[in-house]
XYZ file of C-alpha atoms in Angstrom:
516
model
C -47.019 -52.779 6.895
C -44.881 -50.957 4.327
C -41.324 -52.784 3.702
C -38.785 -50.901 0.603
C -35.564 -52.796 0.250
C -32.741 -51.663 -2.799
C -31.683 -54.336 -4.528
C -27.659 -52.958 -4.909
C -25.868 -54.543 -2.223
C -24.270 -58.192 -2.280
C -26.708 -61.176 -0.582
C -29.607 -58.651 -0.282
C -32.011 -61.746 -0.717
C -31.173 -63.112 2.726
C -32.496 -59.987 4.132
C -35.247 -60.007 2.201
C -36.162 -63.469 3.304
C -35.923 -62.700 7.097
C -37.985 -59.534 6.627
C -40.546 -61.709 4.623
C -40.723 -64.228 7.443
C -40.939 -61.979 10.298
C -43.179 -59.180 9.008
C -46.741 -61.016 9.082
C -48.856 -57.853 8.857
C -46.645 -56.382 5.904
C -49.373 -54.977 3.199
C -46.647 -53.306 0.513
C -43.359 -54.355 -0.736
C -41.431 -52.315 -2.960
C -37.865 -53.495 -4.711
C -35.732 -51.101 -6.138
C -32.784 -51.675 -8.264
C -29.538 -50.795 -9.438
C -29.204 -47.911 -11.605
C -26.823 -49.178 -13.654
C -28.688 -52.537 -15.319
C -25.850 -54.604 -16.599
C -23.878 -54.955 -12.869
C -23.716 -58.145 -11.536
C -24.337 -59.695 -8.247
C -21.903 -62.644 -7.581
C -22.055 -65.598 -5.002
C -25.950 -65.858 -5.963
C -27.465 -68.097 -3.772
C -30.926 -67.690 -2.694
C -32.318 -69.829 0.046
C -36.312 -69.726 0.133
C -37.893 -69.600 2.965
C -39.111 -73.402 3.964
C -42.638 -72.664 4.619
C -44.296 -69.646 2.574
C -44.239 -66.204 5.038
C -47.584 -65.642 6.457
C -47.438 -61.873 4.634
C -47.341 -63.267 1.687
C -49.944 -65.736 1.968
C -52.672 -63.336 4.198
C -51.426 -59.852 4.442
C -49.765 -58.791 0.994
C -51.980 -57.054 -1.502
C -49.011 -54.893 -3.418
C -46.134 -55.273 -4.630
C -43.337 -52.785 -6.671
C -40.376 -53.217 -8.413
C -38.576 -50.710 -9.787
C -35.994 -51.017 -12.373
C -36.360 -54.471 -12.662
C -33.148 -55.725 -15.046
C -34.560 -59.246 -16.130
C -31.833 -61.512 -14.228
C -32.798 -65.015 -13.861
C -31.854 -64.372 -9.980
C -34.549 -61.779 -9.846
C -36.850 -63.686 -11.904
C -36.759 -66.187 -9.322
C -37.685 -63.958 -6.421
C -40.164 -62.265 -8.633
C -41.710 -65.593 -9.517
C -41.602 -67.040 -5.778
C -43.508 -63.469 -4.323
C -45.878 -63.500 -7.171
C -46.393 -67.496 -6.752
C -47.396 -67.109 -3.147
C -49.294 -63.656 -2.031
C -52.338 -65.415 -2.495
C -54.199 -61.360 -1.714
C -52.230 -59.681 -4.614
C -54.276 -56.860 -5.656
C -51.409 -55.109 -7.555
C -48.073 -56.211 -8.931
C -46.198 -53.401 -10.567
C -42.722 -54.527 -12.420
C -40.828 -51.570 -13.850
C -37.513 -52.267 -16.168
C -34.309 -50.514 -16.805
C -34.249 -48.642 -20.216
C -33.250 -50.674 -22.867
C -30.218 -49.199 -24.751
C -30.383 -49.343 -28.511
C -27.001 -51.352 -28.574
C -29.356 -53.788 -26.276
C -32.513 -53.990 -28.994
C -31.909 -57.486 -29.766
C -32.853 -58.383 -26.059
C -36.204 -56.542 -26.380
C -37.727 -60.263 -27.443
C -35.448 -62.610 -24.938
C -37.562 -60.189 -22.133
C -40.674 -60.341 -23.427
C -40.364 -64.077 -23.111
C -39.505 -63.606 -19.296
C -41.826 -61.508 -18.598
C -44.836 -64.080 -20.333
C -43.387 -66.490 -17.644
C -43.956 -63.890 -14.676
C -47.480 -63.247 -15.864
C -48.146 -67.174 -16.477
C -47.277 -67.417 -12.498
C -49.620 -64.113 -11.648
C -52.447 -65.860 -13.687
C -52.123 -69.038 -11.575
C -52.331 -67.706 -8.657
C -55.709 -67.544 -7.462
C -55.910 -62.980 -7.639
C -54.989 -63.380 -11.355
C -57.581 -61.170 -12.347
C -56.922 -58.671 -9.603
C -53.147 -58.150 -10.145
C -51.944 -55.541 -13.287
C -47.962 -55.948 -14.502
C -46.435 -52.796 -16.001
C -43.267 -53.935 -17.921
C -41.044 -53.185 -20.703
C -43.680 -53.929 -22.696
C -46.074 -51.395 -22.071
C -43.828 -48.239 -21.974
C -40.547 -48.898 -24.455
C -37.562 -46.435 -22.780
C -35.776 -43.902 -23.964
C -34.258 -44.556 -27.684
C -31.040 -42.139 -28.843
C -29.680 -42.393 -32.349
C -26.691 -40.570 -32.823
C -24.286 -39.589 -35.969
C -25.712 -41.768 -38.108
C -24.095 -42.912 -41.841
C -26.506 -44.762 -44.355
C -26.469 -47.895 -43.066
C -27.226 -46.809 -39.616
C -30.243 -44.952 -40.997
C -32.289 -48.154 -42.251
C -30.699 -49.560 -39.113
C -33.295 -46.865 -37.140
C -36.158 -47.656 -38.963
C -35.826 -51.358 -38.588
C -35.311 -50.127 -35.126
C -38.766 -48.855 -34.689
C -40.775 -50.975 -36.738
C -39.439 -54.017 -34.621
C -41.310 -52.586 -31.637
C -44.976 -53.554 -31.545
C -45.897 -51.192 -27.926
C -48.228 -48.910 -27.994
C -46.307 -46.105 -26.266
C -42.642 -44.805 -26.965
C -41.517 -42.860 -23.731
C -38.524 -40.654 -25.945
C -36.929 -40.451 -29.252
C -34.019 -38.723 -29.264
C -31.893 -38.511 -33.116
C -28.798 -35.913 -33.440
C -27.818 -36.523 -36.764
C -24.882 -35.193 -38.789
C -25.366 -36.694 -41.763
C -27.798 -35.032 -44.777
C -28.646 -38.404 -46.398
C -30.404 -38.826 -43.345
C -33.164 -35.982 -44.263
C -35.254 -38.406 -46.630
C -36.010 -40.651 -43.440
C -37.098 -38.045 -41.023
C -40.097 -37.538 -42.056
C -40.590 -41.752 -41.636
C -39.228 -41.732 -38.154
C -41.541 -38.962 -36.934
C -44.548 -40.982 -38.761
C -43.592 -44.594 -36.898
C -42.662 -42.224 -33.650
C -46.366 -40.421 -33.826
C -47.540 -43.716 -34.602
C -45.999 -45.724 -31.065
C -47.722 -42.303 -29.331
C -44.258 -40.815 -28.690
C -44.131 -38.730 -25.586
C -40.707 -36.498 -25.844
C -39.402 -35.763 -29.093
C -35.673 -34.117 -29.203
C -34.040 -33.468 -32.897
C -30.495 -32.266 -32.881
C -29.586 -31.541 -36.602
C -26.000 -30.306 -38.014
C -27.273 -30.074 -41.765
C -30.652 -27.585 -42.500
C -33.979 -28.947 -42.769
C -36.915 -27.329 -42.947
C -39.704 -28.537 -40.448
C -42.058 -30.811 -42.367
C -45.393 -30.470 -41.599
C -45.612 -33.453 -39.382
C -43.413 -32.530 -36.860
C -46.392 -30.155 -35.121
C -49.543 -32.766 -35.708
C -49.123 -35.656 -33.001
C -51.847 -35.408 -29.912
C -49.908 -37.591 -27.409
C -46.582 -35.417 -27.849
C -45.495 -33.492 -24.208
C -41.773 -32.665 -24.900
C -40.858 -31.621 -28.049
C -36.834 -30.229 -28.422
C -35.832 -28.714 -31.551
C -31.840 -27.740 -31.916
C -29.791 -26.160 -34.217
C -30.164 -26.280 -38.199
C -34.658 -26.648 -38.183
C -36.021 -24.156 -39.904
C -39.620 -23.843 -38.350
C -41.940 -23.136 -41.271
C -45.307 -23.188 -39.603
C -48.274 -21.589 -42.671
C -51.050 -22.888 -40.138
C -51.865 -23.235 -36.824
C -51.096 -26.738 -35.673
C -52.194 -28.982 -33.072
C -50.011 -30.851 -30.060
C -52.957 -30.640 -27.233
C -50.635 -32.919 -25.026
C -47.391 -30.161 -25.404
C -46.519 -29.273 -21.995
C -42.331 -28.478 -23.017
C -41.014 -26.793 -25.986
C -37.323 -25.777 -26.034
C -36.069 -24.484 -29.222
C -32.617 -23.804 -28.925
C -30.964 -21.614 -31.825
C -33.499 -22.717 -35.005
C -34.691 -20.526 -37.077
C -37.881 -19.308 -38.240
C -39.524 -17.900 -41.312
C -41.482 -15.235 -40.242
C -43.680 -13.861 -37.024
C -46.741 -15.811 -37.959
C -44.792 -19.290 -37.595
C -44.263 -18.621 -34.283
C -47.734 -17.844 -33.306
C -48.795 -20.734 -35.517
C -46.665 -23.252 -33.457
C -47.880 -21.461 -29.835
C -51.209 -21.439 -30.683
C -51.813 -24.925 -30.919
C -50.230 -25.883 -27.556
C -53.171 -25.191 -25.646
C -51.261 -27.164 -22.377
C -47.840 -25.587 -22.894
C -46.424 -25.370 -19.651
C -42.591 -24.645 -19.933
C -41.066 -22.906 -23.147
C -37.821 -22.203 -23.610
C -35.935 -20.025 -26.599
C -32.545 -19.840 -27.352
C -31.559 -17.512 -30.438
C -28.681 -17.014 -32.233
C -26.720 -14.651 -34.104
C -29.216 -14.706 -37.265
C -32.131 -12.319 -37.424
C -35.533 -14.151 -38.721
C -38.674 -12.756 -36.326
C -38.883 -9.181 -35.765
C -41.857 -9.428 -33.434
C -41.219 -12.759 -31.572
C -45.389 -12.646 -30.219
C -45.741 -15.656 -27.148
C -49.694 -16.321 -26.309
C -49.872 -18.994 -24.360
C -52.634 -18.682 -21.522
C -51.572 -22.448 -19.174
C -47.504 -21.462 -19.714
C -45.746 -21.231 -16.528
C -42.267 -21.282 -17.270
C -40.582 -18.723 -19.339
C -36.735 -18.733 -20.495
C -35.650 -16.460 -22.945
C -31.516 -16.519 -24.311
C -31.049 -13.967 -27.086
C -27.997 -13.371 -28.805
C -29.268 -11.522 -32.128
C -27.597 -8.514 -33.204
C -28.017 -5.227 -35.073
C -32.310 -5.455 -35.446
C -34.462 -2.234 -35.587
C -37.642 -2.320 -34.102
C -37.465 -6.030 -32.833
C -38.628 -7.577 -29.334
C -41.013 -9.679 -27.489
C -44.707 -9.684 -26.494
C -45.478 -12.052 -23.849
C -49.012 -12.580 -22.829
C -48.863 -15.787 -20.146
C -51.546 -15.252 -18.036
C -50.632 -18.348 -15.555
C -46.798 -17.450 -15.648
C -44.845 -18.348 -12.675
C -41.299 -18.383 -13.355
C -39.205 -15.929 -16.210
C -35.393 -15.930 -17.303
C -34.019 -13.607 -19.679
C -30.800 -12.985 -20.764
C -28.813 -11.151 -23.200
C -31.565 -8.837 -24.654
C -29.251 -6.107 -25.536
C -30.448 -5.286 -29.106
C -34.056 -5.850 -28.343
C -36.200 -2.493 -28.624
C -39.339 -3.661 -26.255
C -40.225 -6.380 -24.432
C -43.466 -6.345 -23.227
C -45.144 -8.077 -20.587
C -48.724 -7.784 -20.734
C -50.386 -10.580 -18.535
C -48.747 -12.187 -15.472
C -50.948 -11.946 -12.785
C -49.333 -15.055 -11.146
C -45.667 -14.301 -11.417
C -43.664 -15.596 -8.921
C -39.807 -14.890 -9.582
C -37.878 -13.442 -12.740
C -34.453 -13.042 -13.475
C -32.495 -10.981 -16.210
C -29.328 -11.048 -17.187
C -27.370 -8.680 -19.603
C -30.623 -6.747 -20.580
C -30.936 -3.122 -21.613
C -32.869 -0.808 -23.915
C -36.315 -2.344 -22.362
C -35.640 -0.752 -18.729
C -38.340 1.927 -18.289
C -41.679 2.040 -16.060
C -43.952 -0.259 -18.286
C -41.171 -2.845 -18.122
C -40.809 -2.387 -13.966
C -44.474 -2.121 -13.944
C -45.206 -5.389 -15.558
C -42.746 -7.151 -12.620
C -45.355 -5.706 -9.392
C -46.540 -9.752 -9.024
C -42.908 -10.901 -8.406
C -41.672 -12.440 -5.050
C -38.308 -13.073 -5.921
C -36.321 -10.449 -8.587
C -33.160 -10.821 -9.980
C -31.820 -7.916 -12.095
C -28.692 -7.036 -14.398
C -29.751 -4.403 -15.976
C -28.507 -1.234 -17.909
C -30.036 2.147 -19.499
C -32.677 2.783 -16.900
C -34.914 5.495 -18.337
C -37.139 6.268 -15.197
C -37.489 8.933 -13.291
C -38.349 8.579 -9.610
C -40.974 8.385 -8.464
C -42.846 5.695 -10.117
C -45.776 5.533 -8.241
C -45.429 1.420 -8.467
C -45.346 -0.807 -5.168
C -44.101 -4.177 -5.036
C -46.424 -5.610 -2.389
C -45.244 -9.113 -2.574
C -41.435 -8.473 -3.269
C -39.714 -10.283 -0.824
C -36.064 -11.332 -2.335
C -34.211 -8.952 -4.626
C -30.663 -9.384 -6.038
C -29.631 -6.225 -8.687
C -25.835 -6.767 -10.216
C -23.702 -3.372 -10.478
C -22.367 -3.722 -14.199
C -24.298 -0.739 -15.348
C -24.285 2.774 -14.975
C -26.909 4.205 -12.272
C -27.572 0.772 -10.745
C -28.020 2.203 -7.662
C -30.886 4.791 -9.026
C -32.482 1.354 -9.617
C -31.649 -0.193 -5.966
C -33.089 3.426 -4.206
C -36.262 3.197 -6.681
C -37.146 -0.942 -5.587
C -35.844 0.023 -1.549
C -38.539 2.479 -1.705
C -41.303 0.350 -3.446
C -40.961 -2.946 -2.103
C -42.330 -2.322 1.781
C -42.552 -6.225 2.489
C -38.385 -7.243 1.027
C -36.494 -9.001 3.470
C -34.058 -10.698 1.517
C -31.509 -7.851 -0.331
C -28.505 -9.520 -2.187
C -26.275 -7.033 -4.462
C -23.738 -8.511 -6.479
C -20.466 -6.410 -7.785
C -19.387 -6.375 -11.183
C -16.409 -9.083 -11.233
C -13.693 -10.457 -9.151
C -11.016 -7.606 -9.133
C -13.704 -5.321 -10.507
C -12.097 -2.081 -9.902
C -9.303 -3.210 -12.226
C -11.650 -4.516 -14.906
C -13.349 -0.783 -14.890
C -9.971 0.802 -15.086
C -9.286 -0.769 -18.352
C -12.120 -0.910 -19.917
C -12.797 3.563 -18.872
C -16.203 2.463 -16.824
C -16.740 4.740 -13.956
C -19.686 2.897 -12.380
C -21.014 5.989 -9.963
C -20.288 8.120 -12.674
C -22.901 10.707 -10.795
C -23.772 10.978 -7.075
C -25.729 8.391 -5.677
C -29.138 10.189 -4.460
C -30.249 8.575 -1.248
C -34.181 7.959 -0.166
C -35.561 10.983 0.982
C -37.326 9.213 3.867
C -35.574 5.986 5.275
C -37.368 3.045 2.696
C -40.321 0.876 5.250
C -38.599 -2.268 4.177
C -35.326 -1.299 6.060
C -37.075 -0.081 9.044
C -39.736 -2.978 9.567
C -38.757 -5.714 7.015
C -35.253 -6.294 5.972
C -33.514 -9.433 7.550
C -30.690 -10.426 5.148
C -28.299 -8.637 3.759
C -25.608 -10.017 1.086
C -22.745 -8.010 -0.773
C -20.892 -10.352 -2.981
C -17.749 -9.280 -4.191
C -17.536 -6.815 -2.405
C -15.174 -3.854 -3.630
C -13.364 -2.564 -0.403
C -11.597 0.445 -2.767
C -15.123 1.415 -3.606
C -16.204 4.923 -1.973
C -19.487 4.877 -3.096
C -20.531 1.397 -2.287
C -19.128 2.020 1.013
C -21.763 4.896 1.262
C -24.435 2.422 -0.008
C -23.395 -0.486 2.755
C -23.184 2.082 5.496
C -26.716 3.545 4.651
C -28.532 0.065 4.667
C -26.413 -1.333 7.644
C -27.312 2.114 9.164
C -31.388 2.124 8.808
C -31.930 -1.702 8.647
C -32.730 -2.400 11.879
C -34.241 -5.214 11.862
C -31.241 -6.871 10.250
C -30.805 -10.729 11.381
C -27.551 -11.340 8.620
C -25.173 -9.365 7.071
C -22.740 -10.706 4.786
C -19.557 -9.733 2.479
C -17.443 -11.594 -0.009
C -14.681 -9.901 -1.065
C -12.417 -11.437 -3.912
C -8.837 -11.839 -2.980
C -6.943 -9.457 -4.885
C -8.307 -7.278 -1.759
C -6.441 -9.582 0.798
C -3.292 -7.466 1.100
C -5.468 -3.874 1.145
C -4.199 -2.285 4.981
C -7.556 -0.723 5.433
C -9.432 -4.331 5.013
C -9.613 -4.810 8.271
C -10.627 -1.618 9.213
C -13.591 -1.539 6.768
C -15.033 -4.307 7.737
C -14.960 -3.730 11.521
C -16.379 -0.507 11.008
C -19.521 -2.160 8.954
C -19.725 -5.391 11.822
C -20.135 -2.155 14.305
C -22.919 -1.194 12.309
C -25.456 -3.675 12.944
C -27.278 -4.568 16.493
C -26.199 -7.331 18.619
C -28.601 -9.568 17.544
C -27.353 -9.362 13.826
C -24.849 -12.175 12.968
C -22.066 -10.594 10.280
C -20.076 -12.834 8.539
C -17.104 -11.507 5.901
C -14.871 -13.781 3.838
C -12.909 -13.860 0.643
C -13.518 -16.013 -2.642
């Protein structure tokens, strides 16, 4: 009933015939070709079947093609399948992106695919049978580097194509004489209904107003030198991805102006640089569900983030080390976050706002809480804290005690040869006693089933008294497992240490130890 062939291999036809003539009940056929359109297939030689296969002529009602490349050998077999399933109900023909090297072609194909559809309206389904092509949906267009000549060269570019819908638009310019035809290209862009917008500038502009105003628009990526000057609220109801990566902004209220009117954002993604221009960077967005956050900004007073994402499943942030808050107000939903490199924020609001998480990745410094919290982690099942920072562990004890459901626990040391690397730099990472659970945490006595250590410091005193005491009380422990980088290879008591943790856990715990 259901035949899928791919179309990459040498003679494929022949087994395309005999599959055609021996499958009578087949219903769908689906094609797929090569990925890379401008390969050739040599020693073409298709022999047709003598008599047409009884699929085709009782049975087959669709037929796919995927990356169709507009060969007159595929034409044929097109033309011969589309001739002869006399119960077509649906023909789909999908093409390989056209490059814009390859715009010249764009006509020689529309020409081919008149002739396909001249055979689907002879057949005697013609009004039953729909043909996506080339067409309908024009590919992915890139302009890159342009000089001055190029630049009329892109406009020509996009006039030439009369479809209704351009799939992506992608220009990373270097040139400034280019910034009197942005604002044209965006117009002829919003105009074909462009669906994912990426602008990669090396010279400033500021964002003109019609950047933010097109309704079919669902990726929009803004790099480098755009300065987003947003006095209004704007409106992209299609928006579901924003990145900005390292632009700039005029003040808070752009920012809210350009959130507010992507009512279907679903995945937003910041990247900042070095250069301060929002003190409060304010993120409303009630259908967002992806969150990544990459700050680099320096020496700010009284500067953060306020994120209120009610349908939030999935947060990254990294390098917040200047930030003064971040504050989480609304995610009910949240399903995993990660941080990296983040300090200053790390007190009981900020742990407070994580209770939804599953998963929890942390690198964090400066923890100003004192135990206990009173917070639970009911649905905390995966948690993986790094040990750059002083009092790390106070962390670890504080989520071993809250998190009564975690059976995943992954801790990961500072850096290969880490002891060295806190020689030099005067970092005494258990600068105080570690201060162990009163009461043995529920999670290690009824949940715990994996335990990782990666780079694992065998020189270490105190993480050896943090290993022993969850290897000790985990009893429920199904995998234990240590990487330990090789600078430790040669240490006598290697060996020792690690048969002394593999005695540890039960029998029915598999321990595994190995360097990288």
């Amino acid at each position: 009933m259901y035949l899928e062939m791919y179309t990459r291999e040498s003679r494929w036809w022949d087994l395309l015939s005999r599959m055609l003539e021996h499958s009578p009940n087949l219903q769908i056929l689906k094609l797929v070709g090569k990925y890379i359109p401008d390969s050739r297939v040599f020693g073409w030689e298709w022999n047709k079947p003598n008599y047409a296969p009884e699929c085709l002529l009782s049975h087959l009602e669709t037929f796919v093609w995927i990356r169709y490349d507009w060969k007159s050998e595929n034409e044929e077999v097109a033309a011969y399948i589309l001739k002869n399933a006399r119960r077509l109900k649906s023909a789909t023909i999908s093409a390989n992106p056209i490059k814009p090297k390859e715009l010249n072609k764009l006509k020689e194909r529309r020409k081919m695919f008149r002739k396909l559809d001249d055979v689907v309206r002879a057949s005697s389904s013609c009004n039953l049978v729909k043909l996506l092509s080339l067409t309908t949906t024009v590919p992915k267009l890139m302009f890159v580097s342009p000089n001055n000549k190029f630049a009329e060269n892109i406009t020509k570019a996009l006039l030439s194509h009369k479809a209704p819908i351009l799939e992506s638009l992608s220009l990373r310019l270097n040139k400034e004489a280019c910034i009197g035809n942005i604002g044209i290209w965006l117009g002829i862009a919003f105009a074909r209904h462009v669906r994912k917008l990426e602008i990669d500038l090396k010279f400033h502009l500021t964002s003109p107003s019609s950047m933010f105003c097109s309704p079919s628009l669902e990726t929009l990526i803004l790099k480098n030198s755009i300065h987003i000057d947003v006095p209004s609220p704007v409106s992209m109801k299609s928006l579901k991805t924003l990145h900005l990566q390292f632009v700039t902004y005029k003040d808070d209220q752009s920012v809210r102006n350009l959130l507010s009117g992507c009512p279907s954002l679903e995945d937003l993604l910041v990247h900042r640089s070095y250069i301060k221009s929002v003190n409060n960077f304010i993120i409303v967005a009630p259908s967002l569900k992806r969150l990544t956050i990459h700050d680099l900004t320096r020496e700010r007073n009284d500067c953060g983030y306020v994120i209120n994402a009610p349908s939030l499943k999935y947060l990254n942030i990294e390098m917040l080390v200047e930030c003064e808050f971040c504050l989480i107000e609304n995610s009910p939903e949240l399903v995993e976050a990660k941080f990296r490199s983040v300090s200053k924020i790390v007190n009981e609001t900020f742990l407070r706002s994580l209770k939804p998480a599953k998963r929890l990745s942390l690198h964090l410094s400066r923890l100003e809480i004192k135990r206990p919290t009173g917070i639970i982690f009911y649905q905390l099942v995966y948690l993986e804290v790094h040990t750059l920072h002083v009092t790390w562990w106070n962390l670890l004890t504080l989520l071993l005690d809250s998190s009564p459901k975690l059976q995943v626990l992954k801790i990961i040391d500072l850096l290969p040869q880490s002891q060295v690397f806190k020689y030099f730099i005067g970092l005494s990472v258990f600068s105080n006693e570690w201060s162990k659970p009163e009461n043995v945490p529920e999670c290690l006595l009824f949940q715990l089933k994996t335990f990782v250590w990666k780079r694992y410091d065998i020189t270490s005193e105190e993480q050896k008294e943090v290993d022993t005491y969850i290897l000790k009380n985990a009893i429920r422990l199904k995998k234990a497992a240590f990487s330990i980088d090789r600078a430790f290879a040669e240490f006598n008591e290697l060996e020792e240490r690690l048969q002394i943790l593999k005695e540890l856990v039960s029998n029915s715990c598999q321990f595994l130890s190995g360097f990288e």
